[in-house]
Amino acid sequence: MPVIVLEAKDFTSPLFLVRTWEVLSTCTAFSLLASLDHSAENWIFRIFCMFSWCFFFTITLLIHILSIIQFHSLIPVSWKNLTMTVAVLGALMTFSTSVIFPWMVMDRDSALSRPVAAAVASCLTFLAYTSESVVLRTQAHEQRGYMATMPGILKIVQLWGGCLIIPLVVAVVRELPNGVPQWQLWVSAVSYGVCILMSVVTLVVILGDFAGRCLLPFDRFLAGFTLIGVLLYMLATVICFTKILQLNESKHGGMKPQLVIMETVVSSITLLAYTVDLAFSIKLLCDRSHM
């Protein structure tokens, strides 16, 4: 198959410009972070920021190149769903790094220019991915996939919650005092792990267009996963509030309460996404049963 290169006018299209912006800003962010002195404190969030910027730099550069040489039709994935997933998830993840890096990683007492520049680059990356999400959402209906709909965006939010929960749980486990029952940690970890696995499976099925190969109808498949996610995140959120109460009662000075609060906030947002997604799934099932 011959390679079809974009015309000159396509190099000034909104998608081309915003993806170039994403590649440059993510490259700047992780390059500046790599040049900083390593610190033993908050290394978990440093790795999280570095992984997020490097991952989205790589995947965005790949999408950018495939769009230029028009090879995306040869890839056995749903291109419309892939680009929307990367744009929305990139916006959510870079928003998280824009909050976590200045708060948990950057030394606010020093006035070094490189950490400040990395934080600014992260904010610019968030704006770039948000702009791409808006551009993709405003395309014609036939050019948008399932992930551009509200249920699709909710599934991306669920995956984002699982990705952000991982470093928070690791940090909480490292600093949690011995007075907190161990079963709470295990139940929370298992709940988050199962939900992340379900989100990844759902994403693979949608991006690979495997919906027709499922043993169950795809809408029932999604409704079942969403119901399980609601129950597990409800349990995890209750445990998070319990840990906050236990910390307030015990008044442990070595534990950073903001870590548990951040876990509770992310868990609550993800629970809300699962709940709204379940409502959409139930509505879809009811509509199809009356057809």
PDB file of C-alpha atoms in Angstrom:
ATOM      1  CA  MET A   1       0.000   0.000   0.000  1.00  0.00           C
ATOM      2  CA  PRO A   2       1.493   3.384  -0.930  1.00  0.00           C
ATOM      3  CA  VAL A   3       2.161   5.928   1.761  1.00  0.00           C
ATOM      4  CA  ILE A   4      -0.118   8.964   1.520  1.00  0.00           C
ATOM      5  CA  VAL A   5       1.420  12.022   3.162  1.00  0.00           C
ATOM      6  CA  LEU A   6      -0.790  14.820   4.447  1.00  0.00           C
ATOM      7  CA  GLU A   7      -1.297  17.865   2.311  1.00  0.00           C
ATOM      8  CA  ALA A   8       0.265  21.177   3.319  1.00  0.00           C
ATOM      9  CA  LYS A   9      -3.019  22.520   4.724  1.00  0.00           C
ATOM     10  CA  ASP A  10      -3.301  19.506   7.040  1.00  0.00           C
ATOM     11  CA  PHE A  11      -0.131  20.570   8.862  1.00  0.00           C
ATOM     12  CA  THR A  12      -2.040  23.576  10.167  1.00  0.00           C
ATOM     13  CA  SER A  13      -5.126  21.614  11.232  1.00  0.00           C
ATOM     14  CA  PRO A  14      -6.153  21.807  14.916  1.00  0.00           C
ATOM     15  CA  LEU A  15      -5.364  18.130  15.553  1.00  0.00           C
ATOM     16  CA  PHE A  16      -1.883  18.369  14.029  1.00  0.00           C
ATOM     17  CA  LEU A  17      -1.043  21.495  15.997  1.00  0.00           C
ATOM     18  CA  VAL A  18      -2.392  20.248  19.312  1.00  0.00           C
ATOM     19  CA  ARG A  19      -0.618  16.879  19.026  1.00  0.00           C
ATOM     20  CA  THR A  20       2.632  18.647  18.254  1.00  0.00           C
ATOM     21  CA  TRP A  21       2.007  20.740  21.351  1.00  0.00           C
ATOM     22  CA  GLU A  22       1.445  17.567  23.402  1.00  0.00           C
ATOM     23  CA  VAL A  23       4.664  15.926  22.198  1.00  0.00           C
ATOM     24  CA  LEU A  24       6.767  19.014  22.928  1.00  0.00           C
ATOM     25  CA  SER A  25       5.272  19.700  26.361  1.00  0.00           C
ATOM     26  CA  THR A  26       5.470  16.094  27.600  1.00  0.00           C
ATOM     27  CA  CYS A  27       9.059  15.821  26.360  1.00  0.00           C
ATOM     28  CA  THR A  28       9.918  19.050  28.179  1.00  0.00           C
ATOM     29  CA  ALA A  29       8.239  17.897  31.389  1.00  0.00           C
ATOM     30  CA  PHE A  30       9.961  14.526  31.749  1.00  0.00           C
ATOM     31  CA  SER A  31      13.309  15.930  30.585  1.00  0.00           C
ATOM     32  CA  LEU A  32      13.216  18.583  33.297  1.00  0.00           C
ATOM     33  CA  LEU A  33      12.172  16.015  35.909  1.00  0.00           C
ATOM     34  CA  ALA A  34      15.002  13.692  34.893  1.00  0.00           C
ATOM     35  CA  SER A  35      17.510  16.523  35.354  1.00  0.00           C
ATOM     36  CA  LEU A  36      16.470  17.143  38.977  1.00  0.00           C
ATOM     37  CA  ASP A  37      18.305  15.675  41.949  1.00  0.00           C
ATOM     38  CA  HIS A  38      16.861  12.376  43.145  1.00  0.00           C
ATOM     39  CA  SER A  39      15.245  12.413  46.565  1.00  0.00           C
ATOM     40  CA  ALA A  40      14.336   9.444  48.729  1.00  0.00           C
ATOM     41  CA  GLU A  41      11.201  11.244  49.893  1.00  0.00           C
ATOM     42  CA  ASN A  42       8.057  10.948  47.774  1.00  0.00           C
ATOM     43  CA  TRP A  43       9.821   8.784  45.204  1.00  0.00           C
ATOM     44  CA  ILE A  44       6.499   7.041  44.474  1.00  0.00           C
ATOM     45  CA  PHE A  45       4.920  10.218  43.114  1.00  0.00           C
ATOM     46  CA  ARG A  46       8.104  11.117  41.259  1.00  0.00           C
ATOM     47  CA  ILE A  47       7.932   7.779  39.433  1.00  0.00           C
ATOM     48  CA  PHE A  48       4.227   8.337  38.788  1.00  0.00           C
ATOM     49  CA  CYS A  49       4.865  11.732  37.172  1.00  0.00           C
ATOM     50  CA  MET A  50       7.791  10.432  35.134  1.00  0.00           C
ATOM     51  CA  PHE A  51       5.821   7.388  33.929  1.00  0.00           C
ATOM     52  CA  SER A  52       2.776   9.488  32.992  1.00  0.00           C
ATOM     53  CA  TRP A  53       4.773  11.996  30.955  1.00  0.00           C
ATOM     54  CA  CYS A  54       6.932   9.359  29.250  1.00  0.00           C
ATOM     55  CA  PHE A  55       3.983   7.089  28.450  1.00  0.00           C
ATOM     56  CA  PHE A  56       1.853   9.812  26.896  1.00  0.00           C
ATOM     57  CA  PHE A  57       4.841  11.254  25.046  1.00  0.00           C
ATOM     58  CA  THR A  58       5.426   7.840  23.454  1.00  0.00           C
ATOM     59  CA  ILE A  59       1.815   7.029  22.600  1.00  0.00           C
ATOM     60  CA  THR A  60       1.081  10.555  21.334  1.00  0.00           C
ATOM     61  CA  LEU A  61       4.198  10.586  19.155  1.00  0.00           C
ATOM     62  CA  LEU A  62       3.173   7.212  17.714  1.00  0.00           C
ATOM     63  CA  ILE A  63      -0.362   8.460  16.980  1.00  0.00           C
ATOM     64  CA  HIS A  64       1.078  11.648  15.468  1.00  0.00           C
ATOM     65  CA  ILE A  65       3.396   9.736  13.128  1.00  0.00           C
ATOM     66  CA  LEU A  66       0.705   7.259  12.066  1.00  0.00           C
ATOM     67  CA  SER A  67      -1.663  10.121  11.309  1.00  0.00           C
ATOM     68  CA  ILE A  68       0.942  11.852   9.139  1.00  0.00           C
ATOM     69  CA  ILE A  69       1.855   8.788   7.070  1.00  0.00           C
ATOM     70  CA  GLN A  70      -1.766   7.548   6.996  1.00  0.00           C
ATOM     71  CA  PHE A  71      -0.865   4.089   8.364  1.00  0.00           C
ATOM     72  CA  HIS A  72      -3.530   4.071  11.094  1.00  0.00           C
ATOM     73  CA  SER A  73      -5.918   2.107   8.861  1.00  0.00           C
ATOM     74  CA  LEU A  74      -3.471  -0.820   8.926  1.00  0.00           C
ATOM     75  CA  ILE A  75      -3.555  -1.119  12.728  1.00  0.00           C
ATOM     76  CA  PRO A  76      -6.093  -3.650  14.058  1.00  0.00           C
ATOM     77  CA  VAL A  77      -7.636  -1.212  16.549  1.00  0.00           C
ATOM     78  CA  SER A  78     -10.497   1.236  16.475  1.00  0.00           C
ATOM     79  CA  TRP A  79      -8.643   4.454  15.601  1.00  0.00           C
ATOM     80  CA  LYS A  80     -11.537   6.727  16.598  1.00  0.00           C
ATOM     81  CA  ASN A  81     -11.773   5.137  20.042  1.00  0.00           C
ATOM     82  CA  LEU A  82      -7.991   5.005  20.507  1.00  0.00           C
ATOM     83  CA  THR A  83      -7.398   8.700  19.838  1.00  0.00           C
ATOM     84  CA  MET A  84     -10.292   9.755  22.072  1.00  0.00           C
ATOM     85  CA  THR A  85      -9.132   7.446  24.868  1.00  0.00           C
ATOM     86  CA  VAL A  86      -5.567   8.778  24.742  1.00  0.00           C
ATOM     87  CA  ALA A  87      -6.790  12.403  24.649  1.00  0.00           C
ATOM     88  CA  VAL A  88      -9.181  12.146  27.622  1.00  0.00           C
ATOM     89  CA  LEU A  89      -6.942   9.867  29.692  1.00  0.00           C
ATOM     90  CA  GLY A  90      -3.972  12.092  28.901  1.00  0.00           C
ATOM     91  CA  ALA A  91      -5.890  15.150  30.090  1.00  0.00           C
ATOM     92  CA  LEU A  92      -6.856  13.420  33.349  1.00  0.00           C
ATOM     93  CA  MET A  93      -3.396  11.991  34.023  1.00  0.00           C
ATOM     94  CA  THR A  94      -1.546  15.226  33.250  1.00  0.00           C
ATOM     95  CA  PHE A  95      -4.020  17.127  35.406  1.00  0.00           C
ATOM     96  CA  SER A  96      -3.073  14.714  38.203  1.00  0.00           C
ATOM     97  CA  THR A  97       0.646  15.274  37.631  1.00  0.00           C
ATOM     98  CA  SER A  98       0.065  19.040  37.539  1.00  0.00           C
ATOM     99  CA  VAL A  99      -1.355  18.762  41.060  1.00  0.00           C
ATOM    100  CA  ILE A 100       0.885  16.023  42.469  1.00  0.00           C
ATOM    101  CA  PHE A 101       4.232  17.323  41.185  1.00  0.00           C
ATOM    102  CA  PRO A 102       4.111  20.800  42.820  1.00  0.00           C
ATOM    103  CA  TRP A 103       2.432  19.415  45.938  1.00  0.00           C
ATOM    104  CA  MET A 104       4.261  16.161  46.632  1.00  0.00           C
ATOM    105  CA  VAL A 105       7.468  16.146  44.548  1.00  0.00           C
ATOM    106  CA  MET A 106       8.726  19.706  44.071  1.00  0.00           C
ATOM    107  CA  ASP A 107      10.658  21.346  46.873  1.00  0.00           C
ATOM    108  CA  ARG A 108       8.637  24.485  47.500  1.00  0.00           C
ATOM    109  CA  ASP A 109      11.277  25.954  49.815  1.00  0.00           C
ATOM    110  CA  SER A 110      13.837  26.280  47.024  1.00  0.00           C
ATOM    111  CA  ALA A 111      13.486  28.717  44.161  1.00  0.00           C
ATOM    112  CA  LEU A 112      15.005  26.534  41.440  1.00  0.00           C
ATOM    113  CA  SER A 113      13.847  27.252  37.922  1.00  0.00           C
ATOM    114  CA  ARG A 114      13.762  23.694  36.562  1.00  0.00           C
ATOM    115  CA  PRO A 115      11.095  22.329  38.955  1.00  0.00           C
ATOM    116  CA  VAL A 116       8.920  25.357  38.267  1.00  0.00           C
ATOM    117  CA  ALA A 117       9.415  24.892  34.520  1.00  0.00           C
ATOM    118  CA  ALA A 118       8.467  21.205  34.830  1.00  0.00           C
ATOM    119  CA  ALA A 119       5.272  22.153  36.663  1.00  0.00           C
ATOM    120  CA  VAL A 120       4.431  24.728  33.981  1.00  0.00           C
ATOM    121  CA  ALA A 121       5.130  22.177  31.235  1.00  0.00           C
ATOM    122  CA  SER A 122       2.778  19.724  32.957  1.00  0.00           C
ATOM    123  CA  CYS A 123       0.010  22.349  33.044  1.00  0.00           C
ATOM    124  CA  LEU A 124       0.565  23.097  29.362  1.00  0.00           C
ATOM    125  CA  THR A 125       0.352  19.369  28.634  1.00  0.00           C
ATOM    126  CA  PHE A 126      -2.981  19.201  30.434  1.00  0.00           C
ATOM    127  CA  LEU A 127      -4.283  22.101  28.350  1.00  0.00           C
ATOM    128  CA  ALA A 128      -3.064  20.412  25.165  1.00  0.00           C
ATOM    129  CA  TYR A 129      -4.809  17.100  25.856  1.00  0.00           C
ATOM    130  CA  THR A 130      -7.961  18.927  26.944  1.00  0.00           C
ATOM    131  CA  SER A 131      -7.918  20.855  23.664  1.00  0.00           C
ATOM    132  CA  GLU A 132      -7.575  17.626  21.675  1.00  0.00           C
ATOM    133  CA  SER A 133     -10.495  16.105  23.585  1.00  0.00           C
ATOM    134  CA  VAL A 134     -12.655  19.101  22.698  1.00  0.00           C
ATOM    135  CA  VAL A 135     -11.601  18.941  19.036  1.00  0.00           C
ATOM    136  CA  LEU A 136     -12.397  15.224  18.811  1.00  0.00           C
ATOM    137  CA  ARG A 137     -15.738  15.693  20.570  1.00  0.00           C
ATOM    138  CA  THR A 138     -16.776  18.412  18.109  1.00  0.00           C
ATOM    139  CA  GLN A 139     -16.137  16.256  15.046  1.00  0.00           C
ATOM    140  CA  ALA A 140     -18.980  14.904  12.938  1.00  0.00           C
ATOM    141  CA  HIS A 141     -20.997  12.111  14.521  1.00  0.00           C
ATOM    142  CA  GLU A 142     -19.750   9.454  12.078  1.00  0.00           C
ATOM    143  CA  GLN A 143     -16.136  10.326  12.948  1.00  0.00           C
ATOM    144  CA  ARG A 144     -16.638   9.742  16.670  1.00  0.00           C
ATOM    145  CA  GLY A 145     -16.474   6.347  18.329  1.00  0.00           C
ATOM    146  CA  TYR A 146     -17.995   4.892  21.470  1.00  0.00           C
ATOM    147  CA  MET A 147     -15.336   6.443  23.717  1.00  0.00           C
ATOM    148  CA  ALA A 148     -16.481   9.942  22.663  1.00  0.00           C
ATOM    149  CA  THR A 149     -19.932   9.305  24.173  1.00  0.00           C
ATOM    150  CA  MET A 150     -20.707   9.971  27.818  1.00  0.00           C
ATOM    151  CA  PRO A 151     -20.534   6.240  28.831  1.00  0.00           C
ATOM    152  CA  GLY A 152     -17.182   5.980  27.051  1.00  0.00           C
ATOM    153  CA  ILE A 153     -15.772   9.032  28.827  1.00  0.00           C
ATOM    154  CA  LEU A 154     -16.999   7.632  32.156  1.00  0.00           C
ATOM    155  CA  LYS A 155     -15.054   4.429  31.479  1.00  0.00           C
ATOM    156  CA  ILE A 156     -11.919   6.512  30.879  1.00  0.00           C
ATOM    157  CA  VAL A 157     -12.532   8.280  34.202  1.00  0.00           C
ATOM    158  CA  GLN A 158     -12.798   4.874  35.877  1.00  0.00           C
ATOM    159  CA  LEU A 159      -9.459   3.815  34.398  1.00  0.00           C
ATOM    160  CA  TRP A 160      -7.901   7.119  35.472  1.00  0.00           C
ATOM    161  CA  GLY A 161      -9.139   6.566  39.032  1.00  0.00           C
ATOM    162  CA  GLY A 162      -7.528   3.136  39.106  1.00  0.00           C
ATOM    163  CA  CYS A 163      -4.214   4.454  37.747  1.00  0.00           C
ATOM    164  CA  LEU A 164      -4.105   7.286  40.279  1.00  0.00           C
ATOM    165  CA  ILE A 165      -5.123   5.032  43.162  1.00  0.00           C
ATOM    166  CA  ILE A 166      -2.032   2.810  42.725  1.00  0.00           C
ATOM    167  CA  PRO A 167       0.644   5.305  43.922  1.00  0.00           C
ATOM    168  CA  LEU A 168      -1.708   6.621  46.606  1.00  0.00           C
ATOM    169  CA  VAL A 169      -2.297   3.155  48.066  1.00  0.00           C
ATOM    170  CA  VAL A 170       1.433   2.369  47.993  1.00  0.00           C
ATOM    171  CA  ALA A 171       2.221   5.635  49.784  1.00  0.00           C
ATOM    172  CA  VAL A 172      -0.549   5.079  52.340  1.00  0.00           C
ATOM    173  CA  VAL A 173       0.623   1.530  53.074  1.00  0.00           C
ATOM    174  CA  ARG A 174       4.200   2.748  53.636  1.00  0.00           C
ATOM    175  CA  GLU A 175       3.151   5.391  56.165  1.00  0.00           C
ATOM    176  CA  LEU A 176       0.035   3.921  57.730  1.00  0.00           C
ATOM    177  CA  PRO A 177       0.488   3.255  61.466  1.00  0.00           C
ATOM    178  CA  ASN A 178       0.210  -0.218  62.948  1.00  0.00           C
ATOM    179  CA  GLY A 179      -3.064   0.637  64.641  1.00  0.00           C
ATOM    180  CA  VAL A 180      -4.999   0.369  61.376  1.00  0.00           C
ATOM    181  CA  PRO A 181      -6.317  -3.184  60.780  1.00  0.00           C
ATOM    182  CA  GLN A 182      -4.509  -5.010  58.011  1.00  0.00           C
ATOM    183  CA  TRP A 183      -7.735  -6.393  56.551  1.00  0.00           C
ATOM    184  CA  GLN A 184      -8.702  -2.878  55.481  1.00  0.00           C
ATOM    185  CA  LEU A 185      -5.562  -2.596  53.390  1.00  0.00           C
ATOM    186  CA  TRP A 186      -6.100  -5.988  51.782  1.00  0.00           C
ATOM    187  CA  VAL A 187      -9.782  -5.363  51.000  1.00  0.00           C
ATOM    188  CA  SER A 188      -9.004  -1.957  49.488  1.00  0.00           C
ATOM    189  CA  ALA A 189      -6.112  -3.313  47.421  1.00  0.00           C
ATOM    190  CA  VAL A 190      -8.163  -6.245  46.084  1.00  0.00           C
ATOM    191  CA  SER A 191     -11.109  -3.971  45.268  1.00  0.00           C
ATOM    192  CA  TYR A 192      -8.929  -1.514  43.367  1.00  0.00           C
ATOM    193  CA  GLY A 193      -7.071  -4.303  41.587  1.00  0.00           C
ATOM    194  CA  VAL A 194     -10.238  -6.030  40.379  1.00  0.00           C
ATOM    195  CA  CYS A 195     -11.689  -2.734  39.132  1.00  0.00           C
ATOM    196  CA  ILE A 196      -8.478  -1.829  37.275  1.00  0.00           C
ATOM    197  CA  LEU A 197      -8.475  -5.268  35.639  1.00  0.00           C
ATOM    198  CA  MET A 198     -12.112  -4.861  34.567  1.00  0.00           C
ATOM    199  CA  SER A 199     -11.370  -1.399  33.152  1.00  0.00           C
ATOM    200  CA  VAL A 200      -8.432  -2.729  31.142  1.00  0.00           C
ATOM    201  CA  VAL A 201     -10.486  -5.663  29.806  1.00  0.00           C
ATOM    202  CA  THR A 202     -13.315  -3.310  28.813  1.00  0.00           C
ATOM    203  CA  LEU A 203     -10.873  -0.976  27.088  1.00  0.00           C
ATOM    204  CA  VAL A 204      -9.242  -3.838  25.158  1.00  0.00           C
ATOM    205  CA  VAL A 205     -12.638  -5.122  24.001  1.00  0.00           C
ATOM    206  CA  ILE A 206     -13.696  -1.665  22.795  1.00  0.00           C
ATOM    207  CA  LEU A 207     -10.399  -0.692  21.140  1.00  0.00           C
ATOM    208  CA  GLY A 208     -10.014  -4.099  19.505  1.00  0.00           C
ATOM    209  CA  ASP A 209     -13.641  -4.231  18.289  1.00  0.00           C
ATOM    210  CA  PHE A 210     -14.111  -7.537  20.096  1.00  0.00           C
ATOM    211  CA  ALA A 211     -17.666  -6.755  21.212  1.00  0.00           C
ATOM    212  CA  GLY A 212     -19.145  -9.222  18.727  1.00  0.00           C
ATOM    213  CA  ARG A 213     -16.975 -12.054  20.081  1.00  0.00           C
ATOM    214  CA  CYS A 214     -18.166 -11.777  23.685  1.00  0.00           C
ATOM    215  CA  LEU A 215     -20.069 -14.745  25.086  1.00  0.00           C
ATOM    216  CA  LEU A 216     -22.638 -12.350  26.553  1.00  0.00           C
ATOM    217  CA  PRO A 217     -24.249  -9.381  24.780  1.00  0.00           C
ATOM    218  CA  PHE A 218     -21.870  -6.459  25.082  1.00  0.00           C
ATOM    219  CA  ASP A 219     -24.349  -4.193  26.871  1.00  0.00           C
ATOM    220  CA  ARG A 220     -24.944  -6.835  29.557  1.00  0.00           C
ATOM    221  CA  PHE A 221     -21.206  -7.408  29.774  1.00  0.00           C
ATOM    222  CA  LEU A 222     -20.638  -3.707  30.478  1.00  0.00           C
ATOM    223  CA  ALA A 223     -23.555  -3.520  32.926  1.00  0.00           C
ATOM    224  CA  GLY A 224     -22.193  -6.463  34.927  1.00  0.00           C
ATOM    225  CA  PHE A 225     -18.690  -4.985  35.133  1.00  0.00           C
ATOM    226  CA  THR A 226     -20.103  -1.596  36.113  1.00  0.00           C
ATOM    227  CA  LEU A 227     -22.264  -3.086  38.869  1.00  0.00           C
ATOM    228  CA  ILE A 228     -19.264  -4.931  40.303  1.00  0.00           C
ATOM    229  CA  GLY A 229     -17.258  -1.692  40.150  1.00  0.00           C
ATOM    230  CA  VAL A 230     -19.954   0.216  42.036  1.00  0.00           C
ATOM    231  CA  LEU A 231     -20.030  -2.378  44.824  1.00  0.00           C
ATOM    232  CA  LEU A 232     -16.241  -2.634  45.149  1.00  0.00           C
ATOM    233  CA  TYR A 233     -15.624   1.111  45.095  1.00  0.00           C
ATOM    234  CA  MET A 234     -18.456   1.629  47.564  1.00  0.00           C
ATOM    235  CA  LEU A 235     -16.672  -0.757  49.915  1.00  0.00           C
ATOM    236  CA  ALA A 236     -13.285   0.906  49.300  1.00  0.00           C
ATOM    237  CA  THR A 237     -14.710   4.394  49.851  1.00  0.00           C
ATOM    238  CA  VAL A 238     -16.264   3.370  53.176  1.00  0.00           C
ATOM    239  CA  ILE A 239     -12.890   1.984  54.246  1.00  0.00           C
ATOM    240  CA  CYS A 240     -11.216   5.280  53.247  1.00  0.00           C
ATOM    241  CA  PHE A 241     -13.574   7.290  55.448  1.00  0.00           C
ATOM    242  CA  THR A 242     -12.975   4.769  58.243  1.00  0.00           C
ATOM    243  CA  LYS A 243      -9.215   5.314  57.981  1.00  0.00           C
ATOM    244  CA  ILE A 244      -9.714   9.084  58.213  1.00  0.00           C
ATOM    245  CA  LEU A 245     -11.737   8.656  61.398  1.00  0.00           C
ATOM    246  CA  GLN A 246      -9.123   6.293  62.842  1.00  0.00           C
ATOM    247  CA  LEU A 247      -6.346   8.786  62.114  1.00  0.00           C
ATOM    248  CA  ASN A 248      -8.310  11.601  63.759  1.00  0.00           C
ATOM    249  CA  GLU A 249      -8.907   9.498  66.855  1.00  0.00           C
ATOM    250  CA  SER A 250      -5.370   8.138  67.190  1.00  0.00           C
ATOM    251  CA  LYS A 251      -3.670  11.426  66.107  1.00  0.00           C
ATOM    252  CA  HIS A 252      -0.611   9.746  64.632  1.00  0.00           C
ATOM    253  CA  GLY A 253       1.982  12.366  63.848  1.00  0.00           C
ATOM    254  CA  GLY A 254       3.996  10.244  61.421  1.00  0.00           C
ATOM    255  CA  MET A 255       1.155   9.714  58.992  1.00  0.00           C
ATOM    256  CA  LYS A 256       0.380  12.310  56.352  1.00  0.00           C
ATOM    257  CA  PRO A 257      -3.409  12.714  56.469  1.00  0.00           C
ATOM    258  CA  GLN A 258      -3.448  14.291  53.007  1.00  0.00           C
ATOM    259  CA  LEU A 259      -2.563  10.915  51.471  1.00  0.00           C
ATOM    260  CA  VAL A 260      -5.666   9.261  52.916  1.00  0.00           C
ATOM    261  CA  ILE A 261      -7.750  12.312  51.980  1.00  0.00           C
ATOM    262  CA  MET A 262      -6.461  12.151  48.397  1.00  0.00           C
ATOM    263  CA  GLU A 263      -7.262   8.430  48.237  1.00  0.00           C
ATOM    264  CA  THR A 264     -10.765   9.142  49.558  1.00  0.00           C
ATOM    265  CA  VAL A 265     -11.359  11.915  47.013  1.00  0.00           C
ATOM    266  CA  VAL A 266     -10.157   9.821  44.060  1.00  0.00           C
ATOM    267  CA  SER A 267     -12.139   6.813  45.263  1.00  0.00           C
ATOM    268  CA  SER A 268     -15.283   8.927  45.641  1.00  0.00           C
ATOM    269  CA  ILE A 269     -14.911  10.445  42.147  1.00  0.00           C
ATOM    270  CA  THR A 270     -14.401   7.001  40.640  1.00  0.00           C
ATOM    271  CA  LEU A 271     -17.411   5.653  42.551  1.00  0.00           C
ATOM    272  CA  LEU A 272     -19.500   8.505  41.131  1.00  0.00           C
ATOM    273  CA  ALA A 273     -18.290   7.644  37.607  1.00  0.00           C
ATOM    274  CA  TYR A 274     -19.237   3.987  38.090  1.00  0.00           C
ATOM    275  CA  THR A 275     -22.642   4.952  39.491  1.00  0.00           C
ATOM    276  CA  VAL A 276     -23.517   7.265  36.598  1.00  0.00           C
ATOM    277  CA  ASP A 277     -22.201   4.674  34.131  1.00  0.00           C
ATOM    278  CA  LEU A 278     -24.427   2.039  35.753  1.00  0.00           C
ATOM    279  CA  ALA A 279     -27.428   4.327  35.292  1.00  0.00           C
ATOM    280  CA  PHE A 280     -26.595   4.657  31.575  1.00  0.00           C
ATOM    281  CA  SER A 281     -26.203   0.870  31.274  1.00  0.00           C
ATOM    282  CA  ILE A 282     -29.539   0.184  32.987  1.00  0.00           C
ATOM    283  CA  LYS A 283     -31.260   2.746  30.755  1.00  0.00           C
ATOM    284  CA  LEU A 284     -29.765   1.109  27.656  1.00  0.00           C
ATOM    285  CA  LEU A 285     -30.899  -2.350  28.766  1.00  0.00           C
ATOM    286  CA  CYS A 286     -34.400  -1.089  29.505  1.00  0.00           C
ATOM    287  CA  ASP A 287     -34.638   0.662  26.127  1.00  0.00           C
ATOM    288  CA  ARG A 288     -33.569  -2.480  24.281  1.00  0.00           C
ATOM    289  CA  SER A 289     -35.977  -4.688  26.234  1.00  0.00           C
ATOM    290  CA  HIS A 290     -38.887  -2.512  25.043  1.00  0.00           C
ATOM    291  CA  MET A 291     -37.846  -2.649  21.394  1.00  0.00           C
TER     292      MET A 291
END
